[in-house]
Short mmCIF file of C-alpha atoms and ligand atoms in Angstrom, two decimals:
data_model
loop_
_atom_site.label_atom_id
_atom_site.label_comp_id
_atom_site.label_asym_id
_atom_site.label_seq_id
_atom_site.Cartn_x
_atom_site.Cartn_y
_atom_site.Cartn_z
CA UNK A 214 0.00 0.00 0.00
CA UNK A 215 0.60 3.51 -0.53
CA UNK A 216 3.17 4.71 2.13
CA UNK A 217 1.47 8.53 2.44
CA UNK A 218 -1.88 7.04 2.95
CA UNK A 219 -3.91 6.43 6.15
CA UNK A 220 -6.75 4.38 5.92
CA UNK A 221 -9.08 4.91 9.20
CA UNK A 222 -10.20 1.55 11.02
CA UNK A 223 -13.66 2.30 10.55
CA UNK A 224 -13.35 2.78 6.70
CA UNK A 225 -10.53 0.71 6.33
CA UNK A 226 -13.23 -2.81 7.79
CA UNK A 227 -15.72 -1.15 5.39
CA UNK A 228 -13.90 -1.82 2.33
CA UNK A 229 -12.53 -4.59 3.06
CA UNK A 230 -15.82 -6.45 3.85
CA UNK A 231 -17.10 -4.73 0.10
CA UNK A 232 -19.25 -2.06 2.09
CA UNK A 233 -20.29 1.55 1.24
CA UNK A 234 -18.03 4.37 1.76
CA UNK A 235 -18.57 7.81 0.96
CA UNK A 236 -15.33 10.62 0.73
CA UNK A 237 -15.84 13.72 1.53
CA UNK A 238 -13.36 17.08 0.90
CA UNK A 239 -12.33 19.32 3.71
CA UNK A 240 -11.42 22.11 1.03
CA UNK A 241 -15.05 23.27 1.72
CA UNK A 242 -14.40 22.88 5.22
CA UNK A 243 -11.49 25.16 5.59
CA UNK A 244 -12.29 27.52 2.73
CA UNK A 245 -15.91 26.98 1.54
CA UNK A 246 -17.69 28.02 4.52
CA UNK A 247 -17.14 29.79 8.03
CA UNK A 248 -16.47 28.08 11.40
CA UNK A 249 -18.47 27.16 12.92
CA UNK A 250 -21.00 26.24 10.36
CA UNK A 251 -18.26 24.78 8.57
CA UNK A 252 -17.60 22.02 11.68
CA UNK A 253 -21.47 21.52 12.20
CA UNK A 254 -22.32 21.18 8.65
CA UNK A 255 -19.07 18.77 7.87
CA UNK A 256 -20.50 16.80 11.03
CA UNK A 257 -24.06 16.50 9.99
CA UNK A 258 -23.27 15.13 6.68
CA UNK A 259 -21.48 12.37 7.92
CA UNK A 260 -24.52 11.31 10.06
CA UNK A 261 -26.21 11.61 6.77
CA UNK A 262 -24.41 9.47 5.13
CA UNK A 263 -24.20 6.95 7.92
CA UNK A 264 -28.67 7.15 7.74
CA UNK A 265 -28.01 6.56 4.57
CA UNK A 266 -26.35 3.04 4.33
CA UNK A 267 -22.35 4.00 4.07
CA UNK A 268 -19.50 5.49 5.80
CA UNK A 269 -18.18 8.31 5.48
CA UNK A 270 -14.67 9.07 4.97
CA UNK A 271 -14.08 12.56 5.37
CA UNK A 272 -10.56 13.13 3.62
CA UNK A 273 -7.55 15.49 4.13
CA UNK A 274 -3.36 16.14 4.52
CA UNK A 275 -2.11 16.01 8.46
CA UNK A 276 1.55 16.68 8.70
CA UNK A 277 1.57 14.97 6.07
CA UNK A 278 -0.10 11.82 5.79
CA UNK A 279 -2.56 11.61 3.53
CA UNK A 280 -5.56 10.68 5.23
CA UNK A 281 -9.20 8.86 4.14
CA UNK A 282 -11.81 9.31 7.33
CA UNK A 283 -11.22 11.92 10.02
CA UNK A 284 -12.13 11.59 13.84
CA UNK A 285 -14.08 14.77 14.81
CA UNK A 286 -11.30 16.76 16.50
CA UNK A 287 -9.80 16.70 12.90
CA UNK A 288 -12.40 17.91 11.45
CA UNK A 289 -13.11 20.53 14.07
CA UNK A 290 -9.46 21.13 13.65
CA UNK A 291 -9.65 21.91 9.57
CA UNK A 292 -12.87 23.71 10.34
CA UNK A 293 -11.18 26.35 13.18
CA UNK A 294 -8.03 26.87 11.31
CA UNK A 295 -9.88 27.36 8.44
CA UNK A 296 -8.21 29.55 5.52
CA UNK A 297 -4.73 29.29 7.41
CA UNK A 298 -4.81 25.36 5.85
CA UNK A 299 -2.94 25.00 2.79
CA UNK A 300 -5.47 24.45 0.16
CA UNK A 301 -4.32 21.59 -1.79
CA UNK A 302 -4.62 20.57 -5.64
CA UNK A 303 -3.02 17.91 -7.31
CA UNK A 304 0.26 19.87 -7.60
CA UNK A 305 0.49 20.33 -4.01
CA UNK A 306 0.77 17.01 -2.91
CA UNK A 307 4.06 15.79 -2.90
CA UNK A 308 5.75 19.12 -1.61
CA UNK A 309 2.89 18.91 1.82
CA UNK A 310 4.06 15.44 2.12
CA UNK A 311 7.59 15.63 2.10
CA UNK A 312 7.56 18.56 4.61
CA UNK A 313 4.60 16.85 6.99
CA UNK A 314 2.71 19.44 6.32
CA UNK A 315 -1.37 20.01 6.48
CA UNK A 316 -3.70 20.46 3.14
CA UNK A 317 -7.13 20.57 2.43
CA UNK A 318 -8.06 18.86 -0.42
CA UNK A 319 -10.15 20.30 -3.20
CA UNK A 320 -12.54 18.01 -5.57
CA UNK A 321 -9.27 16.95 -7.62
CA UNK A 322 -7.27 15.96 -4.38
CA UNK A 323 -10.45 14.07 -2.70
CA UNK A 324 -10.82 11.96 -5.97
CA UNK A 325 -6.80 11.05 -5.89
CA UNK A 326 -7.00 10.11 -2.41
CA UNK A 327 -10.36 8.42 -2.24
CA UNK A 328 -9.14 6.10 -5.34
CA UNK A 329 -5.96 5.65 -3.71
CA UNK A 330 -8.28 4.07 -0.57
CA UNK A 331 -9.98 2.02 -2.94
CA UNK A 332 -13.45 4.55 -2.62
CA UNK A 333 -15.61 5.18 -5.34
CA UNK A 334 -18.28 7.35 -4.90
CA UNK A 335 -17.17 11.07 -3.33
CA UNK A 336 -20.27 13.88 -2.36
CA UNK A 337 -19.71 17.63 -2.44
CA UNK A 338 -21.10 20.85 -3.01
CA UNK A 339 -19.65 22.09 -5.75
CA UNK A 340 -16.95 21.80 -8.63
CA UNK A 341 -13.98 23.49 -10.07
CA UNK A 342 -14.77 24.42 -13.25
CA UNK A 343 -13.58 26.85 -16.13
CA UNK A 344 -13.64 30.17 -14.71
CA UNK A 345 -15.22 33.30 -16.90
CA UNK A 346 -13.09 34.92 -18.89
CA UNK A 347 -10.44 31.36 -19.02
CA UNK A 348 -10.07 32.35 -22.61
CA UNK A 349 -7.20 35.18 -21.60
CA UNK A 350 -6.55 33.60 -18.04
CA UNK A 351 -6.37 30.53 -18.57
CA UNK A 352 -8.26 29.97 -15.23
CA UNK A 353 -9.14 26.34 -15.52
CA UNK A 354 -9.75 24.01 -11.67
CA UNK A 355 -7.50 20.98 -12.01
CA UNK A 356 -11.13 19.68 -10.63
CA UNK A 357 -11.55 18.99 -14.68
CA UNK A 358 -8.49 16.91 -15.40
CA UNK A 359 -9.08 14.68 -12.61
CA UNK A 360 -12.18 14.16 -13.51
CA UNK A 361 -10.80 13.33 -16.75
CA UNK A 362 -8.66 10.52 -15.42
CA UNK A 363 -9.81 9.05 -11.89
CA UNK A 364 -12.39 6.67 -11.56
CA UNK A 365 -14.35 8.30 -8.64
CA UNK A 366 -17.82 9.43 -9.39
CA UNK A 367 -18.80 13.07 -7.72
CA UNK A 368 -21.96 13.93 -6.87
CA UNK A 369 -22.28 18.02 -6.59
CA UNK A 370 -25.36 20.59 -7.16
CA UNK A 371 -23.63 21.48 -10.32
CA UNK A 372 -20.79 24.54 -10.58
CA UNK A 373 -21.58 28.09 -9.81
CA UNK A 374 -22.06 30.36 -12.23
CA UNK A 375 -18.85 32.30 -10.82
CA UNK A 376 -17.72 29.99 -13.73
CA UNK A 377 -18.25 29.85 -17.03
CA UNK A 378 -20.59 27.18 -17.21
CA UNK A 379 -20.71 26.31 -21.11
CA UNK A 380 -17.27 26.42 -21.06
CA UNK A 381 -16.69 24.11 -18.12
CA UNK A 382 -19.16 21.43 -20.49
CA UNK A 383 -17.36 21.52 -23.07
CA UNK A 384 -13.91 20.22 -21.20
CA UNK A 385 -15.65 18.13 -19.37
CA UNK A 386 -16.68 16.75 -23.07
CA UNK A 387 -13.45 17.08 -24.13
CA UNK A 388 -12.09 15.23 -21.25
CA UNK A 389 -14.64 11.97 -21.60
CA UNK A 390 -16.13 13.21 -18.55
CA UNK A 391 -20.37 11.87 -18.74
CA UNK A 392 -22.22 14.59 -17.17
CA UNK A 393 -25.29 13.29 -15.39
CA UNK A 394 -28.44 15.07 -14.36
CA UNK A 395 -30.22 13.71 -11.11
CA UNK A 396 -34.29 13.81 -11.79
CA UNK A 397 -33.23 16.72 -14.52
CA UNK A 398 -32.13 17.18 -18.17
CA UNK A 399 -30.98 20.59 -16.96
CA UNK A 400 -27.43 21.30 -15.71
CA UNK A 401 -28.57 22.49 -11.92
CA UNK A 402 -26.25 25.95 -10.94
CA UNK A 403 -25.65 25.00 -7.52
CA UNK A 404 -27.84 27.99 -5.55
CA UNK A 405 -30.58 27.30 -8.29
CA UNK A 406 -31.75 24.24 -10.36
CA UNK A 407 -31.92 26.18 -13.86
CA UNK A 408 -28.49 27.32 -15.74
CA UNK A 409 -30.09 26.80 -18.97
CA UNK A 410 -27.87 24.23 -20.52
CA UNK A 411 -28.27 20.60 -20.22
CA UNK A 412 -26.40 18.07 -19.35
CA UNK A 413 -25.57 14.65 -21.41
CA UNK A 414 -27.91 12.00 -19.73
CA UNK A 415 -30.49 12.33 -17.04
CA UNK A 416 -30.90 9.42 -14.65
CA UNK A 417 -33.22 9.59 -12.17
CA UNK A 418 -32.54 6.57 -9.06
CA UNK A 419 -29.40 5.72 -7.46
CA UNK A 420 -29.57 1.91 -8.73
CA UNK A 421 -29.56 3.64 -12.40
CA UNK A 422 -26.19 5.97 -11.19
CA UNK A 423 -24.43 2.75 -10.02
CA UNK A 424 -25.35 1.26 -13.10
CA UNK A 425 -23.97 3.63 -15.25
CA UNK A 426 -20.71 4.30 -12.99
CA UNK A 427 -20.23 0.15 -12.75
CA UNK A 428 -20.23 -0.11 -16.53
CA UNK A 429 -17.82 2.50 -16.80
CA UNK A 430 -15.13 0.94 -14.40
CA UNK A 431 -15.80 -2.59 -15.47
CA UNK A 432 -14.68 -1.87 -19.13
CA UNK A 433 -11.90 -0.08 -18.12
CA UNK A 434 -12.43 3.50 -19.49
CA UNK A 435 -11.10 5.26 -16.69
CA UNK A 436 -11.99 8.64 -15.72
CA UNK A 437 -14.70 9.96 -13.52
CA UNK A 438 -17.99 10.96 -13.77
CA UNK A 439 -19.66 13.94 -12.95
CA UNK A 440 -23.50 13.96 -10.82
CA UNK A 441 -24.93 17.03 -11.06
CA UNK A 442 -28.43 16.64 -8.29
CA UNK A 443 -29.77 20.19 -7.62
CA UNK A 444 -30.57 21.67 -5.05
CA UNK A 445 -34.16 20.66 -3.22
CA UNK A 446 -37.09 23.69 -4.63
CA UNK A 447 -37.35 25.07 -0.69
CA UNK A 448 -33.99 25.76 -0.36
CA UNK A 449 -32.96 27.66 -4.23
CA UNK A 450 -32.23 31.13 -4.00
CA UNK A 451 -33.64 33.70 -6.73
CA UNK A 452 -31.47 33.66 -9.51
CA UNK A 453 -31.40 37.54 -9.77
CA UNK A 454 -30.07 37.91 -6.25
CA UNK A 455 -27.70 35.15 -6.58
CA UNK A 456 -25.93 36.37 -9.97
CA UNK A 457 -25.92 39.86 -8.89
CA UNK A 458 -23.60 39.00 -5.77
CA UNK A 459 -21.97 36.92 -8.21
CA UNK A 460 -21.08 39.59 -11.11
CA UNK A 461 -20.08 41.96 -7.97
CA UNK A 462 -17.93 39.10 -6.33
CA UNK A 463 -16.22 38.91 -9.95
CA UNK A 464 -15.89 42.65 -10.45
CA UNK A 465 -14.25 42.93 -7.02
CA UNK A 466 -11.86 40.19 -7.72
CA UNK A 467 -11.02 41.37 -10.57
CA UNK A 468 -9.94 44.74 -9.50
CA UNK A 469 -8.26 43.42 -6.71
CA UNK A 470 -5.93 41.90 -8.85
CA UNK A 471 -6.83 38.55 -7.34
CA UNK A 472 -5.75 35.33 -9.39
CA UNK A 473 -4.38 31.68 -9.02
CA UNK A 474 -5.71 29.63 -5.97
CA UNK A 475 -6.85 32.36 -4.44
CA UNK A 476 -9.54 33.47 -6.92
CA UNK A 477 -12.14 30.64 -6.33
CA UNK A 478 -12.50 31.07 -2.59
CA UNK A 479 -12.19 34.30 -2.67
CA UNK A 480 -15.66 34.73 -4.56
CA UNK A 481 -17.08 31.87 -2.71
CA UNK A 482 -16.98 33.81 0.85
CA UNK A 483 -17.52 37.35 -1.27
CA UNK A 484 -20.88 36.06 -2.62
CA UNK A 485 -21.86 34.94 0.77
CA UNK A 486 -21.22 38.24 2.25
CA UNK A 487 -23.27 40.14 0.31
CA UNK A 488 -26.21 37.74 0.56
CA UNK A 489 -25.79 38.17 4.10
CA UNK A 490 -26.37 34.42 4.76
CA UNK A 491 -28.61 33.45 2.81
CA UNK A 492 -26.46 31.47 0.43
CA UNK A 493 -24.70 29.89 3.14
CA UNK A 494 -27.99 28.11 4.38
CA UNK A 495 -28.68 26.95 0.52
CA UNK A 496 -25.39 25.77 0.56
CA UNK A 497 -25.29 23.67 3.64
CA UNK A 498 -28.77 22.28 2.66
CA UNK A 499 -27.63 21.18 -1.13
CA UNK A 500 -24.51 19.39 0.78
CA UNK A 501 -26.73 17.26 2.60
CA UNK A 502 -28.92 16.78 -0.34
CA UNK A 503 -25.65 15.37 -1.62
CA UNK A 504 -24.55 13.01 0.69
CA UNK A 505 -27.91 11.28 0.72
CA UNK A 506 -27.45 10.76 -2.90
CA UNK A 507 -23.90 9.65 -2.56
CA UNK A 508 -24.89 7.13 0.23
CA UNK A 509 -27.32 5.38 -1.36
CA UNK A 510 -25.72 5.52 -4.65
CA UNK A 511 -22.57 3.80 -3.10
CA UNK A 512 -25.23 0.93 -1.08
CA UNK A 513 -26.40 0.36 -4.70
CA UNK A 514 -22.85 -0.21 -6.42
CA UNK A 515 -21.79 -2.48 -3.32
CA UNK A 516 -24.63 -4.82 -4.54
CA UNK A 517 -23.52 -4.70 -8.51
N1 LIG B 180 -16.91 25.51 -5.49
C1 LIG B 180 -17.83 25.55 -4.52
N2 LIG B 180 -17.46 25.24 -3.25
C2 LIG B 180 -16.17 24.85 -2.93
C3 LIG B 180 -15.21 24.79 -3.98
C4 LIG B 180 -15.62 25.12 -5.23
O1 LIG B 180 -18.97 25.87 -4.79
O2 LIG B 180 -15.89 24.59 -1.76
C5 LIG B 180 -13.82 24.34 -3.66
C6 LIG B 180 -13.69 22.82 -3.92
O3 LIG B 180 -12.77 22.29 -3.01
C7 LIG B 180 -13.11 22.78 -5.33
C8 LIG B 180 -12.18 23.96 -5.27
O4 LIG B 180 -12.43 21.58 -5.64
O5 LIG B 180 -12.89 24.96 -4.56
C9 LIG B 180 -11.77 24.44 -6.66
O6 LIG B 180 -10.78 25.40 -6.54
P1 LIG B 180 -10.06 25.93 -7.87
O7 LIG B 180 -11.12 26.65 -8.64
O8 LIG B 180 -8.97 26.84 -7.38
O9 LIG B 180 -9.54 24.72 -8.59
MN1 LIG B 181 -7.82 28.23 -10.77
#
């Protein structure tokens, strides 16, 4: 086995016995959201999970080790120190590791680790994607090119429109990446369940998702694929409110001067400042949303 990995007991039984296991990122632990809802939310979405059928396996980098299921002191950890955590892509991982260093992992670092662990299914909020205005930037998440080549499938409420969202479908179909909708031909934009583009196949029970996701590994193509469930009706925010914070968020960053790693959670706390909350709540609800999906989606593929 790996010699960077740590495999916790509880996780570690469930695969071995073929059980469900769900990964988790702590990226939107440390950077996505604030502490403490950060803690409570990460928390609550591992109970989820565990209602749910599987286990979860929340994953990270401590000093070092790279690590698939927390104990709640990390994760309260990750949540409390919060921005001050490396945020950690693929190209970060071999520098944190060699130094014992700490990282939270984004989408592209959950999906290395969790495959690493032998875990299939991961459950977020949102992606990476390719950011507006990529076409002079070059702002693309290396979210996309894992997707592109590890077999992990991630369920998400879609990408926020603080990305170019036609853009990010097109390297996803570029990539190989299948783009699923949940109950919904429509690509859901996280806050909301409209974007107005559509995504390649709509599936609509978790039995069908394994399906599709089993077929995929058993041949051999590689890659991952891409869930996009939205968010439930109660808990979607207008879409005026949401993509005016948004275009502000952008404007700001981009007079700032802001770029790199820094651009993606800088817009995700910006937007939720100036809806004063309100996104936060949608956000923690489409999470959960999430998991559930994951959980039983992973239950299913154990079976196949
Ligand atoms: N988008 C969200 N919430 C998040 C992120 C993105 O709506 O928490 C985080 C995830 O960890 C994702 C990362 O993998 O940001 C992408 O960062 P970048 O755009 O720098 O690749
Ligand atoms: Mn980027």
């Amino acid at each position: 086995m790996n010699k960077y990995l740590d495999i916790n007991p509880e996780v570690a039984a469930a695969l071995a016995a073929g059980k469900p296991v769900v990964a988790l990122e702590s990226t939107i632990i440390s950077h996505g959201m604030p502490y403490p809802q950060n803690v409570e939310t990460a928390l609550n979405v591992e109970r989820i999970i565990r209602e749910n059928g599987a286990v979860p396996a929340t994953i990270a980098i401590i000093g070092g080790r790279l690590k698939a299921g927390l104990t709640a002191e990390e994760i309260e950890y990750f949540g409390k120190k919060g921005q001050a955590i490396t945020k950690a892509s693929r190209r970060d991982l071999a520098v944190l590791c060699a130094r014992g260093e700490d990282g939270a992992t984004t989408v592209a670092t959950t999906m290395i680790i969790a495959h690493m662990a032998g875990i299939r299914i991961f459950a977020t909020g949102g992606i990476g994607g390719v950011h507006r205005g990529a076409e002079t930037t070059m702002d693309i998440s290396a979210d996309l090119e894992e997707l592109g080549h590890t077999p992990v499938m991630v369920v998400c409420a879609g990408a926020k429109s603080i990305l170019d969202l036609g853009l990010t479908l097109e390297y996803l179909e570029t990539k190989g990446v299948p783009v699923i909708g949940y109950g919904t031909q429509e690509l859901p934009a996280f806050y909301t369940r409209q974007s107005g583009f559509s995504v390649d196949y709509r599936i609509d029970t978790p039995e069908d998702l394994a399906a599709a996701f089993f077929a995929q590994n058993a041949m051999g193509l590689g890659g991952g694929m891409l869930v996009t469930n939205p968010i439930p009706e109660e808990y979607s925010m207008p879409a005026e409110t949401i993509n005016a914070a948004i275009d502000r968020a952008i404007a700001e960053c981009n007079e700032k001067g802001i770029h790199g790693k820094q651009t993606t959670p800088f817009l995700l706390a910006r937007v939720a400042e100036l809806t004063g909350g309100d996104s936060l709540a949608s956000n923690i609800r489409l999470v959960y949303n999430n998991a559930k999906v994951a959980a039983l989606t992973a239950a299913a593929y154990a079976k196949l």
